[in-house]
PDB file of C-alpha atoms in Angstrom:
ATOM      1  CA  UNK C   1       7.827  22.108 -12.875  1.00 46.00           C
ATOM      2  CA  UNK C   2       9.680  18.607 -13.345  1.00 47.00           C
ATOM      3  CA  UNK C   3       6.456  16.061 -15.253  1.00 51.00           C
ATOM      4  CA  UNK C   4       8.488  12.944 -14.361  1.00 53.00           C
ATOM      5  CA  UNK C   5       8.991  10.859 -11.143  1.00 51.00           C
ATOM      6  CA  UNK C   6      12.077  11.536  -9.720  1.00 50.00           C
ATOM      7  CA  UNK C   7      12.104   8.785  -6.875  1.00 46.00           C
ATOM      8  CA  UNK C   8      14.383   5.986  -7.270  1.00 46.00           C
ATOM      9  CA  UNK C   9      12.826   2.229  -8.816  1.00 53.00           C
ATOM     10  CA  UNK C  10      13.310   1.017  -5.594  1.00 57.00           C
ATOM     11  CA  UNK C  11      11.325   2.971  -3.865  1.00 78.00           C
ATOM     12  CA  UNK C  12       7.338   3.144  -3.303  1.00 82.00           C
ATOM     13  CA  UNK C  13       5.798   6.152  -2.488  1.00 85.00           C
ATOM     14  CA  UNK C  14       2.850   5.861  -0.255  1.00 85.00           C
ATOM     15  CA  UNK C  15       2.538   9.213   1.394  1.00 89.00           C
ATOM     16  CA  UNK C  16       1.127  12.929  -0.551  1.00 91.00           C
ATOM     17  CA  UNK C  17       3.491  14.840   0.421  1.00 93.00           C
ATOM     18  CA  UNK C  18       6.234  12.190  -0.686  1.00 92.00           C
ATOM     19  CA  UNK C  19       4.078  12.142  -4.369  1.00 92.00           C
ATOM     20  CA  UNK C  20       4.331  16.052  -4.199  1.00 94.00           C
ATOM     21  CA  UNK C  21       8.060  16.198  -3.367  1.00 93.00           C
ATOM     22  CA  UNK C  22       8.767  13.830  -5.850  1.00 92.00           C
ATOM     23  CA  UNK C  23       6.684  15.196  -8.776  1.00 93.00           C
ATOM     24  CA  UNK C  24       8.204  18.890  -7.420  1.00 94.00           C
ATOM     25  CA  UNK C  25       4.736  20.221  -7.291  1.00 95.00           C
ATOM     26  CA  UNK C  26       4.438  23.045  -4.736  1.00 94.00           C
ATOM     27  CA  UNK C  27       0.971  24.430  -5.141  1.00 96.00           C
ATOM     28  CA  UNK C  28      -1.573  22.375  -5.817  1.00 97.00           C
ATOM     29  CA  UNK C  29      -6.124  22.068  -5.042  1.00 97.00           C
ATOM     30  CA  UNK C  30      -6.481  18.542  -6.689  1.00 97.00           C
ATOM     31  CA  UNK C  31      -4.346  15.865  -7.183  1.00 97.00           C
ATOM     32  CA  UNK C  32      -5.458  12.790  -9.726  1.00 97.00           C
ATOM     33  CA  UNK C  33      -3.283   9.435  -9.880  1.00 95.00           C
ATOM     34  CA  UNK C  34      -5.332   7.130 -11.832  1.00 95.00           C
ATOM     35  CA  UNK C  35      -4.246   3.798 -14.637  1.00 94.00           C
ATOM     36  CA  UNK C  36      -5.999   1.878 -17.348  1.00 93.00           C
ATOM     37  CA  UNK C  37      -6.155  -1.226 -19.249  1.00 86.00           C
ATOM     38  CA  UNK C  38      -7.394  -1.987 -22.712  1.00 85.00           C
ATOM     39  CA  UNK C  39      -6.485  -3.816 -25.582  1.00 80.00           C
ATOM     40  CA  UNK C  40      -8.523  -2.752 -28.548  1.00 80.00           C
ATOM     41  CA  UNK C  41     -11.531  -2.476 -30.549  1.00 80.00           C
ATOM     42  CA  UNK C  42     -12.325  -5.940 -30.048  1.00 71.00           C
ATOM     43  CA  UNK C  43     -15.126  -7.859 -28.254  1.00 60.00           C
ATOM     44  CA  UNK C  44     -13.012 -10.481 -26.776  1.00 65.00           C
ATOM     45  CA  UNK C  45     -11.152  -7.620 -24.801  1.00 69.00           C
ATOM     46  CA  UNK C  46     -12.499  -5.582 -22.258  1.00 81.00           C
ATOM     47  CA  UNK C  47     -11.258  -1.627 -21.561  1.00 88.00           C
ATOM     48  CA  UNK C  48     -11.625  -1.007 -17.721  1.00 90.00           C
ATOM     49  CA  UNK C  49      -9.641   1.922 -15.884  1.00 93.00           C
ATOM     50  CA  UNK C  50      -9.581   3.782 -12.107  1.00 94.00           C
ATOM     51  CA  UNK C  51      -8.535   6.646 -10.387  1.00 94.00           C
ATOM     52  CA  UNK C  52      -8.485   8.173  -7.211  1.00 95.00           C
ATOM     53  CA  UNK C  53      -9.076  11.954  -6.694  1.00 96.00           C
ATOM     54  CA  UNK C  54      -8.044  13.730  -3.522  1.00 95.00           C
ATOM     55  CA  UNK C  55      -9.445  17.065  -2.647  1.00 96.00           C
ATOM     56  CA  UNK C  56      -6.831  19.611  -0.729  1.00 96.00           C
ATOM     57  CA  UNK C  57      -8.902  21.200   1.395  1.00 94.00           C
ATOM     58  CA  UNK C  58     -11.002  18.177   2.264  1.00 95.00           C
ATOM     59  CA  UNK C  59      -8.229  15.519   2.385  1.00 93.00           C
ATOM     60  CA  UNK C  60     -11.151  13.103   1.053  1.00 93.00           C
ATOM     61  CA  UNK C  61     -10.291  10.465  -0.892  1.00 95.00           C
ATOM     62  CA  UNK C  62     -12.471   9.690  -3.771  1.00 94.00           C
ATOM     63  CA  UNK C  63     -12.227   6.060  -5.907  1.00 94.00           C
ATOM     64  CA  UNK C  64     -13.682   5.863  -9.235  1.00 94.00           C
ATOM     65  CA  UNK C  65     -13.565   3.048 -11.629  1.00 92.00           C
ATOM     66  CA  UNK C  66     -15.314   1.702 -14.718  1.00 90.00           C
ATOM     67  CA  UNK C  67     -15.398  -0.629 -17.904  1.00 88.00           C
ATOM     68  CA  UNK C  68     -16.563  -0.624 -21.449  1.00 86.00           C
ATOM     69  CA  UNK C  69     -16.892  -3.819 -23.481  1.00 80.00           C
ATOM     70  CA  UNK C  70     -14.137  -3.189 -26.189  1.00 81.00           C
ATOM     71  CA  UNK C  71     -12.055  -0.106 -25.654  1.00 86.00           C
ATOM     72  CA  UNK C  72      -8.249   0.949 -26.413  1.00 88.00           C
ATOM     73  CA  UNK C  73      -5.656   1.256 -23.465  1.00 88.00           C
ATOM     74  CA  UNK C  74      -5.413   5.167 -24.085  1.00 91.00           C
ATOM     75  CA  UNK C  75      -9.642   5.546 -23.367  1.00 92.00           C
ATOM     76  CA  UNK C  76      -8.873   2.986 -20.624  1.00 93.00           C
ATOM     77  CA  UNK C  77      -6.112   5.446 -19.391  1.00 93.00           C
ATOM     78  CA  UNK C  78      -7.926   8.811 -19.976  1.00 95.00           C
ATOM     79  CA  UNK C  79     -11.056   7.815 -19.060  1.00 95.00           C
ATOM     80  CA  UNK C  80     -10.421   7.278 -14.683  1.00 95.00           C
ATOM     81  CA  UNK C  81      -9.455  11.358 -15.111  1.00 97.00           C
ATOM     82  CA  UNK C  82     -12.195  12.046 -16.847  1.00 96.00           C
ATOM     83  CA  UNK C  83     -15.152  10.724 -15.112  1.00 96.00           C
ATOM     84  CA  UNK C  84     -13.434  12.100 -11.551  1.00 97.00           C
ATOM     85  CA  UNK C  85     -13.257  15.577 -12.646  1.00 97.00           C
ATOM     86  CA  UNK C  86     -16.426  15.364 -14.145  1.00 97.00           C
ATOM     87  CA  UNK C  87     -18.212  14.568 -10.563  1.00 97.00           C
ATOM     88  CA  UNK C  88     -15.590  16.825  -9.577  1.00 97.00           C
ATOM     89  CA  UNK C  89     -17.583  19.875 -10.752  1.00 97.00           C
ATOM     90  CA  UNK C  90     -20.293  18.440 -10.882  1.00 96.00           C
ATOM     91  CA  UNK C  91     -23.280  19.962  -8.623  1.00 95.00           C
ATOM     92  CA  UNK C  92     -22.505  17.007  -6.145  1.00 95.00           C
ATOM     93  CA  UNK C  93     -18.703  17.519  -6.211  1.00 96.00           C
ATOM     94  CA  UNK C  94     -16.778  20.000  -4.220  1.00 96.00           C
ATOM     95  CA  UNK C  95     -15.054  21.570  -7.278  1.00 96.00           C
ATOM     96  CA  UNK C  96     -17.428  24.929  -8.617  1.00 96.00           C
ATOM     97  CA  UNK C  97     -17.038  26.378  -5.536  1.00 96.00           C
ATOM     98  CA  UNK C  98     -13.307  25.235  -4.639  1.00 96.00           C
ATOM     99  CA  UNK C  99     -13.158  27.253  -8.404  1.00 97.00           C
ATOM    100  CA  UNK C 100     -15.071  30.175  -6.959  1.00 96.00           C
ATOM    101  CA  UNK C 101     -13.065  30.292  -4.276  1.00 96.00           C
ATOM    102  CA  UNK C 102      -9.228  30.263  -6.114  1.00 96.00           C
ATOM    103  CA  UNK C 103     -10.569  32.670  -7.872  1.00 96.00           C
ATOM    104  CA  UNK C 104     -10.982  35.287  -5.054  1.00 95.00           C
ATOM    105  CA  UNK C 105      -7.367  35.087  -5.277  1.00 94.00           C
ATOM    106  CA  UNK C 106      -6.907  35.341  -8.953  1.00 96.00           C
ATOM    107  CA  UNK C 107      -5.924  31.958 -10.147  1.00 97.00           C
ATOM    108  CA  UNK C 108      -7.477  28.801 -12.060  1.00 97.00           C
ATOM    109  CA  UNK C 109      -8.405  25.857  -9.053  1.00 97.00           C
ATOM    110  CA  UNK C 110      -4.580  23.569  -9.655  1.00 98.00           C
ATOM    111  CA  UNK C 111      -5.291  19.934 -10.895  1.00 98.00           C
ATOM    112  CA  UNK C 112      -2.549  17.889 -11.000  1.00 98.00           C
ATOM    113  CA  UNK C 113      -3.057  14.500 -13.165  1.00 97.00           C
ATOM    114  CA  UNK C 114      -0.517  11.769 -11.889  1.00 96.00           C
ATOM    115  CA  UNK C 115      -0.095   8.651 -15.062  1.00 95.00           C
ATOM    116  CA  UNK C 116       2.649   6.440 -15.713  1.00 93.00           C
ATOM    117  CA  UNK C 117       1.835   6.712 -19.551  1.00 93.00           C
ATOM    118  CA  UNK C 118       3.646   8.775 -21.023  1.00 94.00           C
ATOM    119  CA  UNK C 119       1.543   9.842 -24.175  1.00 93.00           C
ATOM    120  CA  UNK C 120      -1.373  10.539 -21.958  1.00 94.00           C
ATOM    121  CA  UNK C 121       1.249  12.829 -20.232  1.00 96.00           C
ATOM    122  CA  UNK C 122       2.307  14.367 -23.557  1.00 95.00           C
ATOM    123  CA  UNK C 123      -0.563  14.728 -25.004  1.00 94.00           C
ATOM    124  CA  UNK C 124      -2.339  16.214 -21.795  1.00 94.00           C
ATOM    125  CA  UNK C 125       0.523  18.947 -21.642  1.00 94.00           C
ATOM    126  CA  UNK C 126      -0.009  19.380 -25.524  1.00 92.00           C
ATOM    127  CA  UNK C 127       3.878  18.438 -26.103  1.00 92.00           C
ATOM    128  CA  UNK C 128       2.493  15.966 -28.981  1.00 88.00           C
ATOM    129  CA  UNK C 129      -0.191  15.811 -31.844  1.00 88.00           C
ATOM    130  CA  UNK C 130      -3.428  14.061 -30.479  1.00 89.00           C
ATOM    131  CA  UNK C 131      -4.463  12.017 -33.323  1.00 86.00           C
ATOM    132  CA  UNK C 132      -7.042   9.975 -31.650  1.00 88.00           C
ATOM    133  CA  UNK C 133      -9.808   9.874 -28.868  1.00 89.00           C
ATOM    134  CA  UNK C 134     -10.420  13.933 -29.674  1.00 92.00           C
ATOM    135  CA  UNK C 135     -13.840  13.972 -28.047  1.00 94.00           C
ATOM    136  CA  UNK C 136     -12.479  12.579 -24.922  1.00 94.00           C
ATOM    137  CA  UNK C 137      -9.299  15.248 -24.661  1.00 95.00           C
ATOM    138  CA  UNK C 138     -12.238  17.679 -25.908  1.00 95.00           C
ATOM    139  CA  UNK C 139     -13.988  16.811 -23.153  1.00 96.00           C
ATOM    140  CA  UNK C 140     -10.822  16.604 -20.809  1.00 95.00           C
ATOM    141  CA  UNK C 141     -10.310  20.543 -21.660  1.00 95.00           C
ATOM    142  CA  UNK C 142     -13.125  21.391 -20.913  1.00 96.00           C
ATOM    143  CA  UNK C 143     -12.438  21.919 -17.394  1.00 96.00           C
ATOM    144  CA  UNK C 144     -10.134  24.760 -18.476  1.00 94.00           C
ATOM    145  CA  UNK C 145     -13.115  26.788 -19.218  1.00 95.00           C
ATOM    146  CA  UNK C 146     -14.435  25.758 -15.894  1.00 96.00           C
ATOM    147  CA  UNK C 147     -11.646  27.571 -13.981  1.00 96.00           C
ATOM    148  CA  UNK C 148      -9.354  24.697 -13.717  1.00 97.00           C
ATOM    149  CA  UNK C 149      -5.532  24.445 -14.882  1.00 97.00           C
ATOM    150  CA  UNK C 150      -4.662  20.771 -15.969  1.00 97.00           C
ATOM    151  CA  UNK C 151      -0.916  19.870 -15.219  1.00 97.00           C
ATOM    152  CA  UNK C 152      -0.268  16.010 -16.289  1.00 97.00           C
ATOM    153  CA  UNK C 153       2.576  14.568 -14.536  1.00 97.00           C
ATOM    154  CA  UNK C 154       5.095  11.217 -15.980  1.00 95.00           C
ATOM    155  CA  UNK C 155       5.349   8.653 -13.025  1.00 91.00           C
ATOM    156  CA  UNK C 156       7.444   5.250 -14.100  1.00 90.00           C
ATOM    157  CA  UNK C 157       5.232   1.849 -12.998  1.00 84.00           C
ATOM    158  CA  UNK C 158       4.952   0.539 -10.064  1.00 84.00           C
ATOM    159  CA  UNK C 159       6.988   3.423  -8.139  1.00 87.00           C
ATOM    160  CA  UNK C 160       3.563   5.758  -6.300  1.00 90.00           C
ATOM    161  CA  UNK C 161       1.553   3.171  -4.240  1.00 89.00           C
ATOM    162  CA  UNK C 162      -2.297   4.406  -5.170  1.00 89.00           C
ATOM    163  CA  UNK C 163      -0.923   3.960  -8.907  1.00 89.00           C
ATOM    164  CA  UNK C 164      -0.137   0.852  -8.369  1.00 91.00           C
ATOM    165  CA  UNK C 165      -3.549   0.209  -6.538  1.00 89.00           C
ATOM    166  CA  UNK C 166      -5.713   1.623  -9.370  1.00 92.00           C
ATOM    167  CA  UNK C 167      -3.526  -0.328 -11.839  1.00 90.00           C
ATOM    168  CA  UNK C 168      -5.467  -3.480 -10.812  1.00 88.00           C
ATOM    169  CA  UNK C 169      -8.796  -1.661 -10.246  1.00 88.00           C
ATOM    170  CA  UNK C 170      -8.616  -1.065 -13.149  1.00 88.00           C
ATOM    171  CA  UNK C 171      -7.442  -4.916 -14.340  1.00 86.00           C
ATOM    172  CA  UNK C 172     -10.480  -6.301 -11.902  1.00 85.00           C
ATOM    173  CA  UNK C 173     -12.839  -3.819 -13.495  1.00 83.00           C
ATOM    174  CA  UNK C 174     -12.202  -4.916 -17.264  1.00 80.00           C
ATOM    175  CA  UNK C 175     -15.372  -6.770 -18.723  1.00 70.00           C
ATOM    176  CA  UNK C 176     -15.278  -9.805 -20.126  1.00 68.00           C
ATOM    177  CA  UNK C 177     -17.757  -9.418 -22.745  1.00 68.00           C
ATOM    178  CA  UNK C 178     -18.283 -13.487 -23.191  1.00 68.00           C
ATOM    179  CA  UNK C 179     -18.839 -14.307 -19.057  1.00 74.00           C
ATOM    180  CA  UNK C 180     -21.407 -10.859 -19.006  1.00 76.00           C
ATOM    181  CA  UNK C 181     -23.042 -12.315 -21.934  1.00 74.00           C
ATOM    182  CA  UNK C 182     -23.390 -15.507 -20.649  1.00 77.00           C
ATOM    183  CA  UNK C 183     -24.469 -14.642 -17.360  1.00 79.00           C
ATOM    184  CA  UNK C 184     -27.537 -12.593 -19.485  1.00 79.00           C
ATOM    185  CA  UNK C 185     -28.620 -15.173 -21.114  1.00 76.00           C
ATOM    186  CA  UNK C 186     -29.204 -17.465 -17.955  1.00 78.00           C
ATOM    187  CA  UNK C 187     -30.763 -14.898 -15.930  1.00 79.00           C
ATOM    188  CA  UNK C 188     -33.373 -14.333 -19.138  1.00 75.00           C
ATOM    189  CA  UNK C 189     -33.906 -18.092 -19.573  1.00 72.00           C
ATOM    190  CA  UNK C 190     -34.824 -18.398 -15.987  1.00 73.00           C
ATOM    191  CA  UNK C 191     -37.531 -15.708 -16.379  1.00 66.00           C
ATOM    192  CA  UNK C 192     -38.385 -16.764 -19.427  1.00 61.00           C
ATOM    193  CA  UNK C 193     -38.037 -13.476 -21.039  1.00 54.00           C
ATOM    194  CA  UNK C 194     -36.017 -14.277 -23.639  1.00 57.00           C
ATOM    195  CA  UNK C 195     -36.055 -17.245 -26.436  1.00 62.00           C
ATOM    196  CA  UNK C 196     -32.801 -17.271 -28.011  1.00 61.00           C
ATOM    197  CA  UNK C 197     -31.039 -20.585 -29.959  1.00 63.00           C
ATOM    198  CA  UNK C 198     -28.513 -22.663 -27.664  1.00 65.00           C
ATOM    199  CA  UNK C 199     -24.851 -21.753 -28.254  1.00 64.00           C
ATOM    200  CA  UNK C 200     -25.637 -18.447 -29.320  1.00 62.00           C
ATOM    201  CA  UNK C 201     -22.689 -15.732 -28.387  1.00 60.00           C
ATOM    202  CA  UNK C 202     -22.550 -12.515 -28.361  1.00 54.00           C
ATOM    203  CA  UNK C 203     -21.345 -11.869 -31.839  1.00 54.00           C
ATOM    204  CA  UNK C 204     -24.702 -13.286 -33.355  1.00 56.00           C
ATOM    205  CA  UNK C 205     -26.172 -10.172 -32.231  1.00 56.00           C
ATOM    206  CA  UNK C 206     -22.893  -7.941 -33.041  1.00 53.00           C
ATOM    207  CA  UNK C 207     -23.088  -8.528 -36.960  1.00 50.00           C
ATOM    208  CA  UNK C 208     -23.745  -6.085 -39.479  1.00 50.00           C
ATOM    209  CA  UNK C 209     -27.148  -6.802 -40.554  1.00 44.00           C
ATOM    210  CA  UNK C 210     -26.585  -5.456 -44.087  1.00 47.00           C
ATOM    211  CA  UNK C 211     -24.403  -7.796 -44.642  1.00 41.00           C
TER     212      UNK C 211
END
């Protein structure tokens, strides 16, 4: 099974089945195309990420997307996957008994995981070490013991359309710690539920205190 995008950098891909052709996947229950942006552990940067799952059998389209305050770009990139497949199988997602029922025919329920970074690619297909975020690709395999095989597929930017959509979800969903602080602050003041000194940011109350 070929992980990387085969379509030419001219062309978008917009359709499934022109995803599927190009990614050479033949059998597949779920297919994943998600992105992510972060910068760092570091409050002036937010971490925000999305992803769309689509369900086979259902041909429903389902948009997540989320932020943390600080964050690195590979959470930011792991994260869209991981939060879909969780309400995935979930008891309010399709997935236990889309499981149950690819197993009647004695396979795993096929995920397919569509990034254009290539270490969450790598790493997801365990073709390099994964020196950081282990509780998140703990997490991530999870789903193996829940019936599910996890494929993780190489796209290059900007060439599969709903990549390119979730790439700025993702951008609009990063926090900016400062303007959510801010806007805090004068929602407390106005109920006057909160005294706290003028000009005070959000690193006042970030400090280590035994320090």
């Amino acid at each position: 099974m070929n992980q990387e995008n085969n379509a030419s950098d001219n062309k978008l891909l917009i359709s499934i089945p022109d995803i599927l052709n190009s990614l050479q996947i033949d059998d597949w229950d779920v297919l994943l195309i998600g992105d992510g942006s972060g910068a760092g552990w570091n409050l002036l940067s937010g971490c925000g990420w999305a992803s769309v799952l689509i369900d086979k059998y259902s041909n429903n389209h389902k948009v997540f997307m989320g932020a943390t305050s600080p964050g690195t770009i590979t959470i930011g990139e792991l994260s869209p996957y991981l939060f879909a497949m969780n309400w995935y199988m979930s008891s309010d997602g399709p997935g236990s008994s889309r499981v149950k029922d690819a197993s009647f025919s004695g396979r795993p329920l096929r995920v397919h995981i569509v990034s254009d970074n290539a270490h969450i690619v790598n790493s997801g297909n365990r073709l390099c070490e994964r020196k950081a975020n282990k509780a998140l690709w703990v997490a991530m395999d999870s789903f193996a013991t829940q019936g599910c095989s996890m494929q993780y597929h190489h796209i290059k930017r900007s060439t599969v359309l709903m990549n390119v959509l979730m790439d700025e979800l993702a951008r609009q969903s990063r926090i900016d710690p400062n303007a959510v602080w801010d806007e805090t602050i004068k929602t407390l003041r106005k109920k006057d539920s909160l005294s706290i000194q003028e000009g005070a940011t959000i690193y006042d109350f970030s400090k280590n205190r035994d320090t």
